[in-house]
Short mmCIF file of C-alpha atoms and ligand atoms in Angstrom, two decimals:
data_model
loop_
_atom_site.label_atom_id
_atom_site.label_comp_id
_atom_site.label_asym_id
_atom_site.label_seq_id
_atom_site.Cartn_x
_atom_site.Cartn_y
_atom_site.Cartn_z
CA MET A 1 80.82 -9.40 38.39
CA SER A 2 78.50 -6.37 38.56
CA TYR A 3 79.77 -2.69 37.84
CA TYR A 4 78.69 0.78 37.16
CA GLU A 5 77.21 2.24 34.09
CA ILE A 6 78.54 5.99 33.91
CA THR A 7 77.10 8.17 30.34
CA GLY A 8 79.41 10.97 31.43
CA GLY A 9 78.50 15.29 30.04
CA ARG A 10 74.80 15.65 32.47
CA PRO A 11 74.93 18.47 35.36
CA LEU A 12 74.63 17.17 38.58
CA SER A 13 71.89 19.46 40.39
CA GLY A 14 69.28 19.33 43.71
CA SER A 15 70.80 18.83 46.75
CA LEU A 16 72.36 15.85 49.83
CA ALA A 17 71.95 14.56 52.49
CA VAL A 18 76.03 12.34 53.07
CA HIS A 19 75.49 10.03 55.19
CA GLY A 20 77.21 9.31 58.63
CA ALA A 21 81.17 9.26 58.96
CA LYS A 22 82.79 5.48 57.98
CA ASN A 23 85.43 6.30 60.00
CA SER A 24 83.39 7.27 62.84
CA VAL A 25 81.60 5.04 63.37
CA LEU A 26 84.09 2.52 63.00
CA PRO A 27 86.11 3.51 66.18
CA ILE A 28 82.26 4.52 68.04
CA LEU A 29 81.30 0.88 67.43
CA ALA A 30 84.47 -1.19 68.49
CA ALA A 31 83.83 2.21 71.41
CA CYS A 32 80.65 -0.20 72.43
CA LEU A 33 82.18 -3.15 73.95
CA LEU A 34 83.36 -1.13 76.96
CA VAL A 35 79.47 -0.79 77.55
CA PRO A 36 77.89 -2.57 79.61
CA GLY A 37 73.98 -2.40 78.45
CA GLN A 38 73.05 -0.82 75.16
CA CYS A 39 74.25 1.85 72.79
CA VAL A 40 72.67 3.41 71.01
CA LEU A 41 74.23 4.41 67.49
CA HIS A 42 72.15 7.22 64.67
CA ASN A 43 73.12 8.01 61.90
CA CYS A 44 74.87 4.62 61.63
CA PRO A 45 75.31 3.95 57.29
CA ASN A 46 74.77 1.17 55.19
CA LEU A 47 78.92 0.03 55.05
CA SER A 48 79.33 -2.93 54.49
CA ASP A 49 82.55 -1.93 56.34
CA VAL A 50 80.24 -0.82 58.72
CA SER A 51 78.22 -4.37 58.32
CA ALA A 52 81.88 -6.95 58.62
CA THR A 53 82.01 -4.76 62.32
CA LEU A 54 78.84 -5.25 63.12
CA ASP A 55 79.67 -9.44 62.68
CA ILE A 56 83.20 -9.23 64.89
CA LEU A 57 80.72 -7.53 67.46
CA ARG A 58 77.68 -10.32 66.97
CA LEU A 59 80.97 -12.81 67.71
CA LEU A 60 82.16 -11.85 70.47
CA GLY A 61 78.47 -11.99 72.27
CA CYS A 62 77.54 -8.79 71.69
CA ARG A 63 73.57 -7.91 69.98
CA ALA A 64 74.20 -5.27 67.51
CA ASP A 65 71.24 -5.16 65.44
CA ARG A 66 70.64 -2.47 62.46
CA GLU A 67 67.21 -0.32 63.08
CA GLY A 68 66.28 2.42 60.35
CA ASP A 69 69.25 4.28 60.11
CA ALA A 70 70.72 3.43 64.05
CA VAL A 71 72.45 0.89 64.73
CA VAL A 72 71.65 -0.49 68.63
CA VAL A 73 74.76 -2.21 70.02
CA ASP A 74 74.58 -4.40 73.65
CA ALA A 75 77.94 -5.73 75.22
CA SER A 76 76.28 -7.15 78.36
CA ALA A 77 77.40 -10.38 76.51
CA LEU A 78 80.34 -9.35 75.73
CA SER A 79 82.67 -13.13 77.05
CA ARG A 80 84.70 -13.53 73.50
CA TRP A 81 88.03 -11.76 73.01
CA GLU A 82 89.95 -13.06 69.70
CA VAL A 83 88.86 -11.83 66.28
CA PRO A 84 89.59 -14.66 63.80
CA GLU A 85 92.34 -14.14 60.69
CA HIS A 86 89.32 -14.09 58.17
CA LEU A 87 87.44 -10.85 59.63
CA MET A 88 91.51 -8.94 60.40
CA ARG A 89 92.30 -10.12 56.40
CA GLU A 90 88.46 -8.62 55.35
CA MET A 91 89.10 -5.49 56.96
CA ARG A 92 91.82 -4.11 58.65
CA SER A 93 90.78 -1.60 61.05
CA SER A 94 89.47 -4.32 63.26
CA VAL A 95 93.24 -3.51 65.00
CA ILE A 96 91.04 -1.24 66.12
CA PHE A 97 89.20 -4.11 69.21
CA LEU A 98 92.19 -4.26 70.41
CA GLY A 99 92.12 -1.36 73.44
CA ALA A 100 88.33 -1.67 74.01
CA LEU A 101 88.86 -5.97 74.75
CA LEU A 102 91.88 -4.88 76.36
CA ALA A 103 90.12 -2.90 78.16
CA ARG A 104 86.62 -4.48 79.55
CA LEU A 105 88.13 -8.07 79.57
CA GLY A 106 92.08 -7.04 80.35
CA THR A 107 92.98 -9.67 77.28
CA ALA A 108 91.82 -10.29 73.58
CA GLU A 109 93.67 -12.41 70.68
CA LEU A 110 93.43 -10.95 66.92
CA PHE A 111 95.75 -11.25 64.04
CA TYR A 112 97.35 -9.20 61.53
CA PRO A 113 95.97 -7.12 59.70
CA GLY A 114 98.17 -7.04 57.12
CA GLY A 115 99.08 -4.81 53.86
CA CYS A 116 96.19 -3.45 51.55
CA GLU A 117 95.87 -1.50 48.30
CA LEU A 118 97.77 1.29 50.71
CA GLY A 119 100.98 -0.18 50.60
CA PRO A 120 101.79 -1.47 54.12
CA ARG A 121 100.02 -1.20 56.62
CA PRO A 122 102.24 -1.28 60.74
CA ILE A 123 100.94 -1.27 63.87
CA ASP A 124 104.01 -0.65 65.75
CA LEU A 125 102.42 3.09 66.78
CA HIS A 126 99.08 1.06 68.03
CA LEU A 127 101.01 -1.81 70.64
CA SER A 128 103.45 0.33 71.89
CA ALA A 129 100.93 2.34 73.02
CA LEU A 130 99.82 -0.42 74.69
CA ARG A 131 102.73 -1.75 76.57
CA ALA A 132 102.70 1.96 77.46
CA LEU A 133 99.38 1.37 79.49
CA GLY A 134 100.99 -2.37 80.40
CA ALA A 135 99.56 -4.75 78.07
CA GLU A 136 101.81 -7.63 77.53
CA ILE A 137 101.83 -8.58 73.65
CA LEU A 138 102.98 -11.61 72.28
CA GLU A 139 103.64 -11.63 68.80
CA GLU A 140 103.25 -15.30 67.48
CA GLN A 141 103.31 -16.11 63.25
CA GLY A 142 100.94 -13.33 62.60
CA ALA A 143 98.67 -14.02 66.23
CA LEU A 144 98.54 -11.14 68.27
CA VAL A 145 97.92 -12.88 72.00
CA CYS A 146 97.90 -9.42 74.38
CA ARG A 147 96.56 -10.61 78.44
CA GLY A 148 95.65 -6.81 79.77
CA GLY A 149 98.23 -7.49 82.92
CA GLN A 150 98.88 -4.94 85.48
CA LEU A 151 96.96 -1.69 83.36
CA ARG A 152 97.79 1.54 84.83
CA GLY A 153 97.60 4.94 82.47
CA ARG A 154 100.52 7.13 81.55
CA GLU A 155 102.25 9.46 79.76
CA ILE A 156 102.04 7.65 76.37
CA CYS A 157 103.58 10.24 72.81
CA LEU A 158 103.16 9.52 69.48
CA SER A 159 105.93 9.50 66.80
CA ILE A 160 103.17 9.48 64.25
CA PRO A 161 99.25 11.49 64.73
CA SER A 162 97.98 7.66 63.71
CA VAL A 163 94.75 8.28 63.95
CA GLY A 164 93.89 4.25 64.81
CA ALA A 165 96.87 4.49 67.94
CA THR A 166 95.25 7.14 68.79
CA GLU A 167 91.93 6.30 69.01
CA ASN A 168 92.82 2.03 69.65
CA ALA A 169 94.97 4.13 73.05
CA MET A 170 91.96 6.39 73.58
CA LEU A 171 90.02 3.16 73.73
CA ALA A 172 92.51 0.44 76.24
CA ALA A 173 92.75 4.56 78.33
CA CYS A 174 89.97 4.07 79.66
CA GLY A 175 89.85 0.24 81.08
CA CYS A 176 93.04 2.01 82.65
CA PRO A 177 93.31 3.18 86.52
CA GLY A 178 94.89 7.08 86.38
CA GLN A 179 95.49 9.05 84.60
CA THR A 180 96.54 8.99 80.34
CA THR A 181 97.68 11.13 78.61
CA LEU A 182 98.35 10.86 74.62
CA VAL A 183 100.43 13.34 73.42
CA GLY A 184 101.28 13.69 69.81
CA ALA A 185 97.31 12.76 69.18
CA ALA A 186 95.86 12.88 66.24
CA ARG A 187 93.53 15.26 65.45
CA GLU A 188 90.99 14.24 62.85
CA PRO A 189 87.38 15.33 63.62
CA GLU A 190 86.84 11.29 63.67
CA ILE A 191 88.73 11.02 67.39
CA ILE A 192 86.27 14.12 67.87
CA ASP A 193 83.14 12.87 67.42
CA LEU A 194 84.42 9.22 69.20
CA GLN A 195 85.43 11.61 72.47
CA GLY A 196 81.45 12.86 72.32
CA PHE A 197 80.39 8.72 72.41
CA LEU A 198 82.83 7.68 75.33
CA GLN A 199 81.56 11.51 76.50
CA ALA A 200 78.22 10.59 76.48
CA ALA A 201 78.81 7.37 78.13
CA GLY A 202 80.61 8.74 81.33
CA ALA A 203 84.05 8.24 80.07
CA ARG A 204 86.53 11.12 81.98
CA VAL A 205 88.33 12.38 78.16
CA THR A 206 89.14 16.02 77.13
CA GLY A 207 91.55 17.72 74.68
CA ALA A 208 90.09 15.64 71.42
CA GLY A 209 91.03 17.78 68.47
CA THR A 210 94.20 18.72 69.93
CA SER A 211 97.51 16.49 70.39
CA THR A 212 97.01 16.26 73.54
CA ILE A 213 94.24 14.45 74.85
CA VAL A 214 93.54 13.34 78.45
CA ILE A 215 92.05 10.01 79.89
CA GLU A 216 90.97 9.41 83.01
CA GLY A 217 90.35 5.60 83.22
CA GLY A 218 89.20 3.70 85.28
CA ALA A 219 85.60 4.36 85.61
CA PRO A 220 82.45 1.62 84.04
CA LEU A 221 81.05 3.60 80.96
CA ARG A 222 77.02 3.41 81.31
CA PRO A 223 74.35 2.81 78.24
CA ALA A 224 74.41 5.73 75.64
CA GLU A 225 73.13 6.73 72.79
CA TYR A 226 75.06 9.10 70.52
CA ARG A 227 74.51 10.18 66.30
CA VAL A 228 77.14 10.18 64.25
CA MET A 229 79.16 13.23 61.95
CA GLY A 230 78.48 13.02 58.56
CA ASP A 231 81.49 11.51 56.69
CA ARG A 232 83.75 14.59 55.75
CA ILE A 233 85.33 12.50 52.33
CA ALA A 234 82.11 11.02 51.16
CA ALA A 235 80.85 14.62 51.22
CA ALA A 236 84.35 15.57 49.04
CA THR A 237 83.88 13.18 47.54
CA TYR A 238 80.52 14.39 45.81
CA LEU A 239 81.37 17.92 45.36
CA CYS A 240 84.99 16.91 43.21
CA GLY A 241 81.82 14.94 41.39
CA ALA A 242 79.94 18.20 41.13
CA ALA A 243 83.03 19.57 40.07
CA ALA A 244 84.00 17.03 37.52
CA ALA A 245 80.38 17.40 36.09
CA THR A 246 79.84 20.92 36.52
CA GLY A 247 76.37 22.16 37.34
CA GLU A 248 75.09 22.50 41.32
CA ILE A 249 74.56 20.73 44.49
CA GLU A 250 73.83 21.68 47.95
CA LEU A 251 75.04 19.53 51.21
CA THR A 252 73.53 18.70 53.85
CA GLY A 253 74.45 17.22 57.86
CA VAL A 254 78.21 17.49 57.10
CA SER A 255 79.84 20.10 59.19
CA PRO A 256 82.82 22.57 56.18
CA ALA A 257 84.96 23.26 58.84
CA THR A 258 85.77 19.58 58.49
CA LEU A 259 86.79 19.29 55.58
CA THR A 260 88.45 23.20 54.78
CA ALA A 261 91.28 22.12 53.72
CA VAL A 262 89.57 20.53 50.03
CA LEU A 263 86.47 23.36 50.24
CA ALA A 264 90.09 25.19 49.92
CA CYS A 265 90.82 23.30 46.85
CA LEU A 266 87.58 23.03 45.31
CA GLU A 267 87.74 26.85 45.36
CA GLU A 268 90.80 28.46 43.88
CA GLY A 269 90.26 25.83 40.74
CA GLY A 270 87.17 28.02 39.88
CA CYS A 271 84.54 27.11 42.21
CA VAL A 272 81.60 28.86 44.30
CA LEU A 273 80.97 27.67 47.64
CA HIS A 274 78.14 28.13 49.99
CA THR A 275 77.91 27.13 53.93
CA GLY A 276 76.25 27.17 57.15
CA PRO A 277 77.05 24.82 60.33
CA ASP A 278 76.37 21.70 58.64
CA ARG A 279 75.38 21.95 54.96
CA ILE A 280 77.52 23.13 51.71
CA ALA A 281 76.86 24.15 48.38
CA LEU A 282 79.23 23.68 45.56
CA ARG A 283 78.14 25.94 42.15
CA CYS A 284 80.39 24.85 38.96
CA GLY A 285 80.22 26.11 35.51
CA ALA A 286 83.20 25.24 33.73
CA PRO A 287 86.47 21.85 34.07
CA LEU A 288 88.43 22.48 37.32
CA ARG A 289 91.78 25.27 37.00
CA GLY A 290 94.94 24.49 37.80
CA ILE A 291 95.39 24.84 41.53
CA SER A 292 99.11 25.61 43.92
CA PRO A 293 100.59 21.77 44.61
CA VAL A 294 98.41 19.34 47.06
CA ARG A 295 99.90 17.79 49.03
CA THR A 296 98.12 15.37 52.02
CA ALA A 297 98.63 15.81 55.99
CA PRO A 298 97.27 14.78 58.92
CA TYR A 299 94.32 16.88 59.96
CA PRO A 300 94.20 19.93 60.12
CA GLY A 301 96.34 19.25 56.09
CA PHE A 302 94.48 17.87 53.08
CA PRO A 303 92.99 14.49 53.36
CA THR A 304 94.71 11.49 51.64
CA ASP A 305 90.88 10.44 51.69
CA ALA A 306 90.00 13.33 49.45
CA GLN A 307 93.94 13.28 47.21
CA ALA A 308 92.67 10.16 44.15
CA VAL A 309 88.82 12.24 43.48
CA LEU A 310 90.06 16.27 43.64
CA MET A 311 92.93 13.97 41.34
CA ALA A 312 89.78 12.81 39.52
CA ALA A 313 88.44 16.07 38.81
CA LEU A 314 91.19 18.16 37.48
CA ALA A 315 92.52 15.09 35.11
CA GLY A 316 89.40 16.61 33.08
CA GLY A 317 89.80 20.30 34.08
CA GLU A 318 92.84 22.58 32.52
CA GLY A 319 95.62 23.23 33.72
CA ALA A 320 98.45 21.61 35.81
CA THR A 321 98.40 20.78 39.76
CA LEU A 322 100.89 18.66 41.29
CA PHE A 323 100.30 16.65 43.78
CA VAL A 324 101.90 14.68 47.20
CA GLU A 325 100.93 11.84 48.83
CA ASN A 326 103.02 12.19 51.98
CA ILE A 327 100.67 9.82 54.07
CA PHE A 328 100.52 6.06 52.40
CA ASP A 329 103.15 5.04 49.91
CA SER A 330 100.96 3.23 47.68
CA ARG A 331 97.92 5.52 46.52
CA TYR A 332 98.32 6.58 42.90
CA ARG A 333 97.18 3.14 42.29
CA HIS A 334 93.75 4.68 40.62
CA VAL A 335 96.30 6.71 38.21
CA ASP A 336 96.66 3.78 35.83
CA GLU A 337 92.97 3.35 35.10
CA LEU A 338 92.25 7.73 35.33
CA ARG A 339 95.36 6.87 32.21
CA ARG A 340 93.38 4.92 30.69
CA MET A 341 90.05 7.51 30.03
CA GLY A 342 92.60 9.66 29.05
CA ALA A 343 94.08 11.67 31.99
CA ASP A 344 97.72 13.41 31.32
CA ILE A 345 99.72 12.23 34.86
CA GLN A 346 103.30 11.57 36.23
CA LEU A 347 104.21 9.26 38.86
CA ALA A 348 108.10 10.00 40.90
CA GLY A 349 107.82 9.10 43.42
CA ARG A 350 105.10 10.61 45.89
CA ALA A 351 105.01 13.66 43.10
CA ALA A 352 102.16 12.92 40.87
CA MET A 353 101.91 16.26 38.04
CA VAL A 354 98.27 15.97 37.12
CA SER A 355 97.82 18.28 33.44
CA GLY A 356 94.53 18.74 33.23
CA VAL A 357 93.28 17.04 28.80
CA GLY A 358 89.90 19.39 29.18
CA ARG A 359 88.18 16.61 29.40
CA LEU A 360 88.04 12.80 29.48
CA HIS A 361 87.06 10.24 27.99
CA GLY A 362 84.63 6.96 28.55
CA ALA A 363 86.89 3.86 29.02
CA ALA A 364 86.29 0.69 31.24
CA VAL A 365 87.70 0.75 34.80
CA CYS A 366 88.68 -1.13 37.51
CA SER A 367 88.46 -0.38 40.90
CA THR A 368 91.74 -0.99 43.07
CA ASP A 369 89.99 0.41 46.70
CA LEU A 370 87.42 2.78 48.53
CA ARG A 371 88.91 6.50 47.30
CA GLY A 372 91.04 5.48 44.37
CA GLY A 373 87.19 3.30 42.96
CA ALA A 374 85.53 7.14 43.51
CA ALA A 375 88.15 8.51 41.49
CA LEU A 376 87.13 6.74 38.82
CA VAL A 377 83.48 7.70 39.24
CA VAL A 378 84.18 10.71 40.00
CA ALA A 379 86.87 11.06 36.55
CA ALA A 380 83.19 8.98 33.98
CA LEU A 381 80.60 11.56 35.85
CA GLY A 382 82.97 14.64 33.91
CA ALA A 383 84.11 12.45 30.88
CA GLU A 384 82.78 11.98 26.76
CA GLY A 385 80.84 8.97 26.48
CA THR A 386 80.48 6.01 28.89
CA THR A 387 82.33 4.57 31.72
CA GLN A 388 81.95 1.15 33.28
CA VAL A 389 84.02 1.06 37.13
CA SER A 390 84.03 -3.12 38.10
CA GLU A 391 85.29 -4.06 41.20
CA LEU A 392 82.52 -2.04 43.51
CA ARG A 393 83.42 -4.32 46.79
CA HIS A 394 86.13 -2.01 46.67
CA ILE A 395 83.57 1.84 46.47
CA LYS A 396 80.18 -0.19 48.44
CA ARG A 397 83.03 -0.04 51.99
CA GLY A 398 82.63 3.30 52.62
CA TYR A 399 80.40 4.59 50.58
CA GLN A 400 76.56 4.55 50.93
CA ALA A 401 73.65 4.56 47.24
CA LEU A 402 76.79 5.97 45.88
CA ASP A 403 74.54 5.78 42.71
CA LYS A 404 71.09 5.72 43.70
CA ASN A 405 72.36 9.06 45.32
CA LEU A 406 74.13 10.60 42.15
CA ARG A 407 71.39 10.01 39.99
CA ALA A 408 69.29 11.40 42.19
CA LEU A 409 71.35 14.57 41.87
CA GLY A 410 71.65 13.99 38.20
CA ALA A 411 74.09 11.70 37.34
CA GLU A 412 73.54 8.62 34.35
CA ILE A 413 74.50 5.67 36.40
CA ARG A 414 73.41 3.28 37.40
CA GLU A 415 75.02 -0.73 39.06
CA ILE A 416 74.31 -3.42 35.90
CA PRO A 417 74.07 -6.79 37.41
C1 LIG B 501 93.18 5.87 59.47
O1 LIG B 501 93.80 4.89 58.65
C2 LIG B 501 91.62 6.01 58.74
N1 LIG B 501 90.74 4.35 58.55
C3 LIG B 501 92.28 6.42 56.38
O2 LIG B 501 90.70 6.20 56.58
C4 LIG B 501 92.50 7.17 56.72
O3 LIG B 501 93.86 7.46 54.75
C5 LIG B 501 94.12 7.67 57.55
O4 LIG B 501 93.08 7.03 58.65
C6 LIG B 501 94.74 8.76 57.75
O5 LIG B 501 93.53 10.12 57.36
C7 LIG B 501 90.01 5.06 58.97
O6 LIG B 501 89.76 5.58 60.12
C8 LIG B 501 88.86 3.43 59.77
P1 LIG B 501 97.30 6.50 60.30
P2 LIG B 501 94.85 4.17 59.31
O7 LIG B 501 97.57 5.37 61.28
O8 LIG B 501 94.01 5.07 61.32
C9 LIG B 501 101.66 5.13 59.60
C10 LIG B 501 89.83 5.16 53.92
O9 LIG B 501 90.11 5.85 52.70
N2 LIG B 501 101.50 4.08 60.24
O10 LIG B 501 96.74 7.73 60.45
O11 LIG B 501 94.62 3.56 59.35
C11 LIG B 501 100.79 4.54 58.12
O12 LIG B 501 101.46 4.00 57.93
C12 LIG B 501 90.43 5.08 54.93
O13 LIG B 501 89.05 5.72 53.60
C13 LIG B 501 102.47 3.61 60.79
O14 LIG B 501 103.70 3.71 60.94
O15 LIG B 501 95.79 5.55 59.38
C14 LIG B 501 100.18 6.00 57.35
O16 LIG B 501 100.97 5.87 56.54
C15 LIG B 501 92.23 4.52 53.93
N3 LIG B 501 102.52 2.93 62.22
C16 LIG B 501 100.26 6.80 58.86
O17 LIG B 501 101.19 6.15 59.77
C17 LIG B 501 100.91 2.87 63.28
O18 LIG B 501 101.33 1.92 64.35
C18 LIG B 501 98.91 7.49 58.46
O19 LIG B 501 98.30 6.12 59.29
C19 LIG B 501 100.40 3.51 62.69
C20 LIG B 501 100.11 4.30 61.59
#
């Protein structure tokens, strides 16, 4: 199994164009199923989760090809509606195909995505939203058999602003004649990006970014060309890396407005930030100071996906910071690995008290999940000595060329086969 070997203590410097957003391109690729024609997605990141999604599209009968930084999807010949269990297990976010398949074909069969490293990942809100639109969904031994029946638009209330349930309902509603109103919708920037793609394809969707989204469904969609937004969580990761290692970096291709909560924490910790419409420059000359409590929350609150990487930067800083993880039940699996690098972190349920130790030390550590693995890389950049980070498959789900990009910024990191 390959691993990253990182020698810490090298300040970062330089400019990096951030890749397209994983959590935006995945639902947009599912949305391509709604279009009986060819769609072109620019700024599509080269990630294993994206490759897995393209495999599912091909298996359903679509053409899906990468052409440079773009992906071309043609769903004209969409003919199948089953997503096999092994692919569902490989990537739980494939549940997003449910709404799109129901909208286009009136039928879908897939399997319960099951839990993942972050704990149970229920889909009850997805199913209740689709049933509200008229879908009949049978659950048999872990399989979901969905029939569109008489899909019609209506008002749907989400009890939790679930990102995936909001996206699934938006896609299903595009195939429902009449008006659908999503109340209590998630407000994440990735949902605004999905709306942007749907509008480019001729769908009548408005309100994304607010908690009420309105879809006038039933009209056929047309081929669209669209540029995916920059990945705000990848951006947060590189910024935390520069905070851990110190130095001065510039990120381009990402809007600072999509990660204001993260930027505020880094500024409070002592970083100097300068931003433009699609650029963020960070200068950090000393280890991060402790900051006010970091409570993860739905957007525009502090994003749960940035919790681990910020914790890693603070663990090697000065002072104490309290984290409270309010979104997922098991999102502190990186803590044990950070402790192996000398981190002082006390856990109590959803709370984690991080006491900066001034500098972490290198160790052999193991990625536990996508963002937890990235956090170990962040910690290693500022640590004394050399760190080996293994189980890279987790990291490669969501980061394109992480080692190459960090080397270009001056880090001493290489992948050892
Ligand atoms: C999306 O996951 C992201 N994934 C996650 O990013 C992100 O952490 C999460 O949103 C929150 O921002 C993608 O976009 C592919 P949720 P999703 O539904 O949609 C509960 C990463 O690292 N819930 O907003 O699955 C759920 O258990 C990944 O890139 C229900 O109870 O997240 C959680 O506690 C990790 N019932 C909360 O809602 C449901 O039917 C928020 O989950 C659905 C969700």
